[in-house]
């Protein structure tokens, strides 16, 4: 079900009408409409058989926190009735082990299913035991990583006592299955999303204009940028050969950079807008990442909710673990900076290895993750040297120029990483990277693109995504400087606003028509 299709619009309209109608009649059960819509959407967009995986994940992450809560009650009772401090300590330790065992079993069940579905066939293929990465026919549920990570965050937060666990399974299932997030996230937290889903919402409380603008902005990025560029990017990288000129690779990577951003951030805008129509604000997932001043800054702006999940549930627990504290203590003998930084560097390497594996088990994804982790780790380790260099060069005297150079440098570093993300064979990734620097050959670009199947008409129509990219760039610059772009647009007079809407809608319609044969799905939907 394409987000810009008539079927989705009708589904959304019916769900909204039912939601606000039930809200007027029986506000206490308004949330039931959201649950029904979410389960129906999942069956319509995915396959109804895959609903079993979501139900299993929801059941495990609902039951385990309730078991933990009962254990906490029994632990408090035993400690209160203990005759002395030693007995209280022994009771606490015994129940602590049981709680950790329940948590480990629940995590193993959720993440084990995810790992089996995503990685087992790929690992067999890489080991030469399967004919292809999909030969076992394992069915990958829609958005499996997103709802699994979201459910796991609920489980761990409940284990740490950050909220009282939800006793109603249907309400917990709504949190896990909320339909706008199923497609490609964001990865919401229960403390933020749960109360919104279960509370009463009236139609008058919704900012309809802002939601419509955000949906249109996302559609512009998805259809006028991502879908328009997808075919050309596929042709550039479909037949990588040793003689591919580096200029063609760089051209394809730059297009892929725009395609991926348009696809992912555009989709997030559209689903956040759809959620906002119900009065439910989901977490922000993009904060103008291509205006970042460092690779670490980029990953704080790109896929924000995945980064926050990795930070809270992997980075911090690993960085403060006993082995990392020992590593920091040993490294501090060589200097306080190394003692403080080395555990964080090791944690960053682990995080980005997992981020690479989150994308897939193939070697090129692992290399992509490690590339990002190594660059960030080195930048942290060498921070004092970089600071002295900036002081020697007196870059503080030109702050705007320095920031612009940092943005350009970060953009180049990010795009080098995309070589490992988009070129699906690690050997071909390294070949493309070598040719970019050793055999750029711009004079062979046009001929090679023609031989790859990129037609002149493809290049002529590229003016449309170029216009859309320029528009997104201007909006991003305004937002980066604190301008409320949506508020400004909604404040224009009706004539100017009508002309603006007509231009944007016209561009979306034209690009939809030009890409009607292309798949309308999202790149991250099956992650």
Coordinates of N, CA and C in Angstrom, one line a residue, residues 32-227:
X32 N -9.0 1.7 21.0 CA -9.3 0.4 20.3 C -9.4 0.6 18.8
X33 N -9.8 1.8 18.3 CA -9.8 2.0 16.9 C -8.4 2.0 16.3
X34 N -7.5 2.6 17.1 CA -6.1 2.6 16.7 C -5.5 1.2 16.6
X35 N -5.8 0.4 17.5 CA -5.4 -1.0 17.5 C -5.9 -1.8 16.3
X36 N -7.2 -1.6 16.1 CA -7.9 -2.3 15.0 C -7.3 -1.8 13.6
X37 N -7.1 -0.5 13.5 CA -6.5 0.0 12.3 C -5.0 -0.5 12.1
X38 N -4.3 -0.6 13.2 CA -2.9 -1.0 13.1 C -2.8 -2.4 12.6
X39 N -3.6 -3.3 13.2 CA -3.6 -4.7 12.9 C -4.1 -4.9 11.4
X40 N -5.1 -4.2 11.1 CA -5.6 -4.3 9.7 C -4.6 -3.8 8.7
X41 N -3.9 -2.7 9.0 CA -2.9 -2.1 8.1 C -1.7 -3.1 7.9
X42 N -1.3 -3.7 9.0 CA -0.2 -4.7 9.0 C -0.6 -5.9 8.1
X43 N -1.8 -6.3 8.2 CA -2.2 -7.5 7.3 C -2.4 -7.0 5.9
X44 N -2.8 -5.8 5.6 CA -3.0 -5.3 4.2 C -1.7 -5.1 3.6
X45 N -0.7 -4.4 4.3 CA 0.5 -4.1 3.7 C 1.5 -5.2 3.6
X46 N 1.6 -6.0 4.7 CA 2.5 -7.1 4.7 C 1.7 -8.4 4.4
X47 N 1.9 -9.4 5.1 CA 1.2 -10.7 4.9 C 0.6 -11.1 6.2
X48 N -0.6 -11.5 6.2 CA -1.2 -11.8 7.5 C -0.5 -12.8 8.3
X49 N 0.2 -13.7 7.6 CA 0.9 -14.8 8.3 C 2.0 -14.2 9.2
X50 N 2.6 -13.1 8.7 CA 3.7 -12.5 9.5 C 3.2 -11.8 10.8
X51 N 1.9 -11.6 10.9 CA 1.4 -11.0 12.1 C 1.8 -11.9 13.3
X52 N 2.0 -13.2 13.1 CA 2.3 -14.0 14.2 C 3.7 -13.6 14.9
X53 N 4.6 -13.1 14.1 CA 5.9 -12.7 14.7 C 5.7 -11.5 15.5
X54 N 4.9 -10.5 15.1 CA 4.6 -9.3 15.9 C 3.9 -9.7 17.2
X55 N 2.9 -10.6 17.1 CA 2.2 -11.0 18.3 C 3.1 -11.7 19.2
X56 N 4.0 -12.5 18.7 CA 4.9 -13.2 19.6 C 5.8 -12.3 20.3
X57 N 6.4 -11.3 19.6 CA 7.2 -10.3 20.2 C 6.5 -9.5 21.2
X58 N 5.3 -9.1 20.9 CA 4.5 -8.3 21.8 C 4.2 -9.1 23.1
X59 N 3.8 -10.4 22.9 CA 3.5 -11.2 24.1 C 4.7 -11.4 25.0
X60 N 5.9 -11.6 24.4 CA 7.0 -11.8 25.3 C 7.4 -10.5 26.1
X61 N 7.3 -9.4 25.4 CA 7.7 -8.1 26.0 C 6.6 -7.6 26.9
X62 N 5.4 -8.2 26.8 CA 4.4 -7.8 27.8 C 4.4 -8.7 29.0
X63 N 4.6 -10.0 28.8 CA 4.6 -10.9 30.0 C 5.9 -10.8 30.8
X64 N 7.0 -10.6 30.2 CA 8.3 -10.5 31.0 C 8.3 -9.4 32.0
X65 N 7.9 -8.1 31.6 CA 7.9 -7.1 32.7 C 6.9 -7.3 33.8
X66 N 5.8 -8.0 33.5 CA 4.8 -8.3 34.6 C 5.4 -9.3 35.5
X67 N 6.2 -10.3 34.9 CA 6.9 -11.3 35.8 C 7.9 -10.6 36.6
X68 N 8.6 -9.6 36.1 CA 9.6 -8.9 36.8 C 9.0 -8.0 37.9
X69 N 7.8 -7.5 37.6 CA 7.1 -6.7 38.7 C 6.7 -7.6 39.9
X70 N 6.2 -8.8 39.6 CA 5.9 -9.7 40.6 C 7.1 -10.1 41.4
X71 N 8.3 -10.3 40.7 CA 9.5 -10.6 41.4 C 9.9 -9.5 42.3
X72 N 9.8 -8.3 41.9 CA 10.1 -7.1 42.7 C 9.3 -7.1 44.0
X73 N 8.0 -7.4 43.9 CA 7.2 -7.5 45.1 C 7.6 -8.5 46.1
X74 N 7.9 -9.7 45.5 CA 8.4 -10.8 46.4 C 9.7 -10.5 47.0
X75 N 10.6 -9.9 46.2 CA 11.9 -9.5 46.8 C 11.8 -8.5 47.9
X76 N 10.9 -7.5 47.8 CA 10.7 -6.5 48.8 C 10.1 -7.2 50.1
X77 N 9.2 -8.2 49.8 CA 8.6 -8.9 51.0 C 9.6 -9.7 51.7
X78 N 10.5 -10.4 51.0 CA 11.5 -11.3 51.6 C 12.5 -10.4 52.3
X79 N 12.9 -9.3 51.7 CA 13.9 -8.4 52.4 C 13.3 -7.8 53.7
X80 N 12.0 -7.5 53.6 CA 11.4 -6.9 54.8 C 11.3 -7.9 55.9
X81 N 11.1 -9.1 55.6 CA 11.0 -10.2 56.7 C 12.3 -10.8 57.1
X82 N 13.4 -10.4 56.4 CA 14.7 -11.0 56.7 C 15.1 -10.6 58.1
X83 N 15.8 -11.5 58.8 CA 16.2 -11.2 60.2 C 17.4 -10.3 60.4
X84 N 18.2 -10.3 59.4 CA 19.4 -9.5 59.5 C 19.9 -9.0 58.1
X85 N 20.9 -8.2 58.1 CA 21.4 -7.6 56.9 C 21.9 -8.6 55.9
X86 N 22.6 -9.6 56.4 CA 23.1 -10.7 55.5 C 22.0 -11.4 54.8
X87 N 20.9 -11.7 55.5 CA 19.8 -12.3 54.9 C 19.1 -11.4 53.9
X88 N 19.0 -10.1 54.2 CA 18.4 -9.2 53.2 C 19.3 -9.2 51.9
X89 N 20.6 -9.1 52.2 CA 21.5 -9.1 51.0 C 21.4 -10.4 50.2
X90 N 21.3 -11.5 50.8 CA 21.2 -12.8 50.1 C 19.9 -12.8 49.3
X91 N 18.8 -12.4 49.9 CA 17.5 -12.4 49.2 C 17.5 -11.5 48.0
X92 N 18.1 -10.3 48.2 CA 18.2 -9.3 47.1 C 19.1 -9.9 45.9
X93 N 20.2 -10.6 46.3 CA 21.0 -11.2 45.2 C 20.3 -12.3 44.5
X94 N 19.6 -13.1 45.3 CA 18.9 -14.3 44.6 C 17.8 -13.8 43.7
X95 N 17.0 -12.8 44.1 CA 16.0 -12.3 43.2 C 16.6 -11.5 42.1
X96 N 17.7 -10.9 42.3 CA 18.4 -10.2 41.2 C 18.8 -11.1 40.1
X97 N 19.4 -12.3 40.5 CA 19.7 -13.3 39.5 C 18.5 -13.8 38.7
X98 N 17.4 -14.0 39.4 CA 16.2 -14.4 38.7 C 15.7 -13.4 37.7
X99 N 15.7 -12.1 38.2 CA 15.3 -11.0 37.3 C 16.2 -11.0 36.0
X100 N 17.5 -11.1 36.2 CA 18.4 -11.1 35.0 C 18.1 -12.3 34.1
X101 N 17.8 -13.4 34.7 CA 17.5 -14.6 33.9 C 16.2 -14.4 33.0
X102 N 15.2 -13.8 33.6 CA 14.0 -13.5 32.9 C 14.3 -12.5 31.8
X103 N 15.0 -11.4 32.1 CA 15.4 -10.5 31.1 C 16.1 -11.1 29.9
X104 N 17.1 -11.9 30.3 CA 17.9 -12.6 29.2 C 17.1 -13.5 28.4
X105 N 16.2 -14.2 29.0 CA 15.3 -15.1 28.2 C 14.4 -14.4 27.2
X106 N 13.9 -13.3 27.7 CA 13.0 -12.5 26.9 C 13.7 -11.8 25.7
X107 N 14.9 -11.3 26.0 CA 15.8 -10.7 25.0 C 16.2 -11.7 24.0
X108 N 16.5 -12.9 24.4 CA 16.9 -14.0 23.5 C 15.8 -14.4 22.6
X109 N 14.6 -14.4 23.1 CA 13.4 -14.8 22.3 C 13.2 -13.8 21.2
X110 N 13.1 -12.5 21.6 CA 12.9 -11.4 20.6 C 14.0 -11.3 19.6
X111 N 15.2 -11.1 20.1 CA 16.3 -10.9 19.2 C 16.7 -12.2 18.5
X112 N 16.4 -13.3 19.1 CA 16.7 -14.6 18.4 C 15.8 -14.7 17.1
X113 N 14.5 -14.4 17.3 CA 13.7 -14.5 16.1 C 14.1 -13.5 15.0
X114 N 14.5 -12.3 15.4 CA 15.0 -11.3 14.5 C 16.2 -11.8 13.8
X115 N 17.2 -12.3 14.6 CA 18.4 -12.8 14.0 C 18.2 -13.9 13.0
X116 N 17.3 -14.8 13.4 CA 17.1 -16.0 12.5 C 16.5 -15.5 11.2
X117 N 15.5 -14.6 11.2 CA 14.8 -14.2 10.0 C 15.7 -13.4 9.1
X118 N 16.6 -12.5 9.7 CA 17.4 -11.6 8.9 C 18.7 -12.2 8.5
X119 N 19.3 -13.1 9.3 CA 20.7 -13.4 9.1 C 21.0 -14.9 8.8
X120 N 20.1 -15.8 9.2 CA 20.5 -17.2 9.0 C 20.7 -17.6 7.6
X121 N 19.8 -17.2 6.7 CA 20.0 -17.6 5.3 C 21.3 -16.9 4.7
X122 N 21.5 -15.7 5.1 CA 22.7 -15.0 4.6 C 24.0 -15.6 5.0
X123 N 24.0 -16.0 6.3 CA 25.2 -16.7 6.9 C 25.5 -18.0 6.2
X124 N 24.4 -18.7 5.9 CA 24.6 -20.0 5.2 C 25.1 -19.7 3.8
X125 N 24.6 -18.7 3.1 CA 25.1 -18.4 1.8 C 26.5 -18.0 1.8
X126 N 26.9 -17.1 2.7 CA 28.3 -16.7 2.8 C 29.2 -17.9 3.1
X127 N 28.7 -18.9 3.8 CA 29.5 -20.1 4.2 C 29.5 -21.1 3.1
X128 N 28.8 -20.8 2.0 CA 28.7 -21.7 0.9 C 27.7 -22.9 1.1
X129 N 26.8 -22.7 2.0 CA 25.8 -23.8 2.4 C 24.4 -23.5 1.8
X130 N 24.2 -22.4 1.1 CA 22.9 -22.1 0.6 C 23.1 -21.5 -0.8
X131 N 22.2 -21.7 -1.7 CA 22.3 -21.3 -3.1 C 22.3 -19.8 -3.3
X132 N 21.5 -19.1 -2.4 CA 21.4 -17.7 -2.5 C 21.0 -17.1 -1.2
X133 N 21.1 -15.8 -1.0 CA 20.8 -15.2 0.3 C 19.3 -15.4 0.7
X134 N 18.5 -15.8 -0.2 CA 17.1 -16.0 0.0 C 16.6 -17.4 -0.3
X135 N 17.5 -18.3 -0.4 CA 17.1 -19.7 -0.9 C 16.2 -20.4 0.1
X136 N 16.3 -20.1 1.4 CA 15.5 -20.8 2.4 C 14.0 -20.3 2.4
X137 N 13.8 -19.2 1.7 CA 12.5 -18.6 1.6 C 11.9 -18.1 2.9
X138 N 12.8 -17.7 3.8 CA 12.4 -17.1 5.1 C 11.6 -15.8 4.8
X139 N 10.5 -15.7 5.5 CA 9.6 -14.5 5.3 C 10.0 -13.4 6.2
X140 N 10.5 -12.3 5.7 CA 10.9 -11.2 6.6 C 9.7 -10.3 6.8
X141 N 9.2 -10.2 8.0 CA 8.0 -9.4 8.3 C 8.3 -7.9 8.1
X142 N 7.3 -7.2 7.7 CA 7.4 -5.8 7.4 C 7.8 -5.1 8.7
X143 N 8.9 -4.2 8.6 CA 9.4 -3.4 9.7 C 9.8 -4.2 10.9
X144 N 10.3 -5.5 10.7 CA 10.5 -6.4 11.9 C 11.6 -5.8 12.8
X145 N 12.6 -5.1 12.3 CA 13.6 -4.5 13.2 C 13.0 -3.4 14.0
X146 N 12.2 -2.6 13.4 CA 11.7 -1.4 14.1 C 10.8 -1.8 15.3
X147 N 9.8 -2.7 15.1 CA 8.9 -3.0 16.2 C 9.7 -3.9 17.2
X148 N 10.7 -4.7 16.8 CA 11.4 -5.5 17.7 C 12.3 -4.6 18.6
X149 N 13.0 -3.7 18.1 CA 13.8 -2.7 18.9 C 12.9 -1.9 19.8
X150 N 11.7 -1.5 19.3 CA 10.8 -0.7 20.1 C 10.3 -1.6 21.3
X151 N 10.0 -2.8 21.1 CA 9.5 -3.7 22.1 C 10.6 -4.0 23.1
X152 N 11.8 -4.2 22.6 CA 13.0 -4.4 23.5 C 13.3 -3.2 24.4
X153 N 13.1 -2.0 23.8 CA 13.3 -0.8 24.7 C 12.3 -0.8 25.8
X154 N 11.0 -1.2 25.5 CA 10.0 -1.2 26.5 C 10.4 -2.3 27.6
X155 N 10.9 -3.4 27.2 CA 11.3 -4.5 28.1 C 12.4 -4.0 29.0
X156 N 13.5 -3.4 28.5 CA 14.6 -3.0 29.3 C 14.3 -1.8 30.2
X157 N 13.5 -0.9 29.7 CA 13.1 0.2 30.5 C 12.2 -0.2 31.7
X158 N 11.3 -1.2 31.4 CA 10.5 -1.8 32.5 C 11.4 -2.5 33.5
X159 N 12.4 -3.2 33.0 CA 13.4 -3.9 33.9 C 14.1 -2.9 34.8
X160 N 14.4 -1.7 34.3 CA 15.1 -0.7 35.0 C 14.2 0.1 35.9
X161 N 12.9 -0.2 35.9 CA 11.9 0.5 36.7 C 11.6 1.9 36.3
X162 N 11.7 2.2 35.0 CA 11.4 3.6 34.5 C 9.9 3.8 34.4
X163 N 9.1 2.8 34.4 CA 7.6 3.0 34.4 C 7.0 1.7 34.9
X164 N 5.7 1.8 35.3 CA 5.0 0.6 35.6 C 4.6 -0.1 34.3
X165 N 4.8 -1.4 34.3 CA 4.5 -2.2 33.1 C 3.0 -2.2 32.8
X166 N 2.6 -2.2 31.5 CA 1.3 -2.2 31.1 C 0.6 -3.6 31.3
X167 N -0.5 -3.6 32.0 CA -1.1 -4.9 32.3 C -2.1 -5.3 31.3
X168 N -2.5 -4.5 30.4 CA -3.5 -4.8 29.4 C -2.7 -5.2 28.1
X169 N -2.8 -6.4 27.7 CA -2.0 -6.9 26.5 C -2.4 -6.1 25.3
X170 N -3.7 -5.8 25.1 CA -4.1 -5.1 23.9 C -3.5 -3.7 23.8
X171 N -3.4 -3.0 25.0 CA -2.8 -1.7 25.0 C -1.3 -1.8 24.7
X172 N -0.6 -2.8 25.2 CA 0.8 -3.0 24.9 C 1.0 -3.3 23.4
X173 N 0.1 -4.2 22.8 CA 0.1 -4.5 21.4 C 0.0 -3.3 20.5
X174 N -0.9 -2.3 21.0 CA -1.0 -1.1 20.2 C 0.3 -0.3 20.1
X175 N 1.0 -0.3 21.3 CA 2.3 0.4 21.3 C 3.3 -0.3 20.3
X176 N 3.3 -1.6 20.3 CA 4.2 -2.3 19.4 C 3.8 -2.2 17.9
X177 N 2.5 -2.2 17.7 CA 2.0 -2.3 16.3 C 1.5 -1.0 15.7
X178 N 1.6 0.1 16.3 CA 1.1 1.4 15.8 C 1.5 1.6 14.4
X179 N 0.4 1.6 13.5 CA 0.7 1.4 12.1 C 1.6 2.4 11.4
X180 N 1.6 3.7 11.7 CA 2.5 4.6 10.9 C 4.0 4.2 11.1
X181 N 4.3 3.7 12.3 CA 5.7 3.4 12.5 C 6.1 2.0 12.0
X182 N 5.2 1.2 11.6 CA 5.5 -0.2 11.2 C 6.3 -0.2 9.9
X183 N 6.1 0.8 9.0 CA 6.7 0.8 7.7 C 8.2 0.9 7.8
X184 N 8.7 1.9 8.6 CA 10.1 2.2 8.7 C 10.5 3.0 9.9
X185 N 9.8 2.8 11.0 CA 10.1 3.6 12.2 C 9.3 4.9 12.2
X186 N 9.7 5.8 13.1 CA 10.9 5.7 14.0 C 10.7 4.7 15.2
X187 N 11.8 4.5 15.9 CA 11.8 3.6 17.1 C 11.4 4.5 18.3
X188 N 10.1 4.4 18.6 CA 9.5 5.2 19.7 C 9.8 4.6 21.0
X189 N 9.7 5.4 22.1 CA 9.8 4.9 23.5 C 8.4 4.9 24.1
X190 N 8.2 4.0 25.0 CA 6.8 3.8 25.6 C 6.5 5.0 26.4
X191 N 7.4 5.6 27.1 CA 7.1 6.7 28.0 C 6.6 7.9 27.2
X192 N 7.0 8.0 25.9 CA 6.6 9.2 25.1 C 5.4 8.8 24.2
X193 N 5.3 7.6 23.7 CA 4.2 7.3 22.7 C 3.0 6.6 23.4
X194 N 3.3 5.8 24.5 CA 2.2 5.1 25.1 C 1.0 6.0 25.6
X195 N 1.3 7.0 26.4 CA 0.2 7.8 26.9 C -0.6 8.5 25.7
X196 N 0.1 8.9 24.7 CA -0.6 9.5 23.5 C -1.6 8.6 22.9
X197 N -1.1 7.3 22.7 CA -2.0 6.3 22.0 C -3.2 6.0 22.9
X198 N -3.1 6.0 24.2 CA -4.2 5.6 25.0 C -5.0 6.7 25.5
X199 N -4.6 8.0 25.3 CA -5.4 9.1 25.8 C -6.4 9.5 24.8
X200 N -7.4 10.4 25.2 CA -8.4 10.9 24.3 C -7.8 12.0 23.5
X201 N -8.3 12.0 22.2 CA -7.9 13.0 21.3 C -9.1 13.5 20.5
X202 N -9.3 14.8 20.5 CA -10.4 15.4 19.7 C -9.9 16.0 18.4
X203 N -10.7 16.1 17.4 CA -10.3 16.5 16.1 C -9.8 18.0 16.2
X204 N -10.4 18.8 17.1 CA -10.0 20.2 17.2 C -8.6 20.4 17.7
X205 N -8.0 19.4 18.4 CA -6.7 19.5 18.9 C -5.6 19.2 17.9
X206 N -6.0 18.7 16.7 CA -5.0 18.4 15.7 C -4.6 19.6 14.9
X207 N -3.3 19.7 14.6 CA -2.9 20.8 13.7 C -2.8 20.2 12.3
X208 N -4.0 20.3 11.6 CA -4.2 19.7 10.3 C -3.3 20.3 9.3
X209 N -3.2 21.6 9.3 CA -2.4 22.2 8.3 C -0.9 21.8 8.3
X210 N -0.3 21.8 9.5 CA 1.1 21.4 9.6 C 1.2 19.9 9.2
X211 N 0.3 19.1 9.6 CA 0.4 17.6 9.2 C 0.4 17.5 7.7
X212 N -0.6 18.2 7.1 CA -0.7 18.1 5.6 C 0.6 18.6 4.9
X213 N 1.2 19.7 5.5 CA 2.4 20.2 4.9 C 3.6 19.2 5.1
X214 N 3.6 18.6 6.2 CA 4.7 17.6 6.4 C 4.5 16.4 5.5
X215 N 3.3 16.0 5.3 CA 3.1 14.9 4.4 C 3.5 15.2 3.0
X216 N 3.1 16.4 2.6 CA 3.5 16.8 1.2 C 5.0 17.0 1.1
X217 N 5.7 17.5 2.1 CA 7.1 17.7 2.1 C 7.8 16.3 2.0
X218 N 7.3 15.3 2.7 CA 7.8 14.0 2.7 C 7.6 13.3 1.3
X219 N 6.4 13.6 0.7 CA 6.1 13.0 -0.6 C 7.0 13.6 -1.6
X220 N 7.3 14.9 -1.5 CA 8.2 15.5 -2.5 C 9.6 14.9 -2.4
X221 N 10.1 14.6 -1.2 CA 11.4 14.0 -1.1 C 11.4 12.5 -1.6
X222 N 10.3 11.8 -1.3 CA 10.2 10.4 -1.7 C 10.0 10.3 -3.2
X223 N 9.1 11.0 -3.8 CA 8.8 10.8 -5.2 C 9.6 11.6 -6.2
X224 N 9.9 12.9 -5.8 CA 10.6 13.8 -6.7 C 12.1 13.6 -6.6
X225 N 12.6 13.0 -5.5 CA 14.0 12.8 -5.4 C 14.3 11.3 -5.4
X226 N 13.8 10.5 -4.4 CA 14.2 9.1 -4.3 C 13.8 8.3 -5.5
X227 N 12.5 8.3 -5.8 CA 12.0 7.5 -6.9 C 12.6 7.9 -8.2

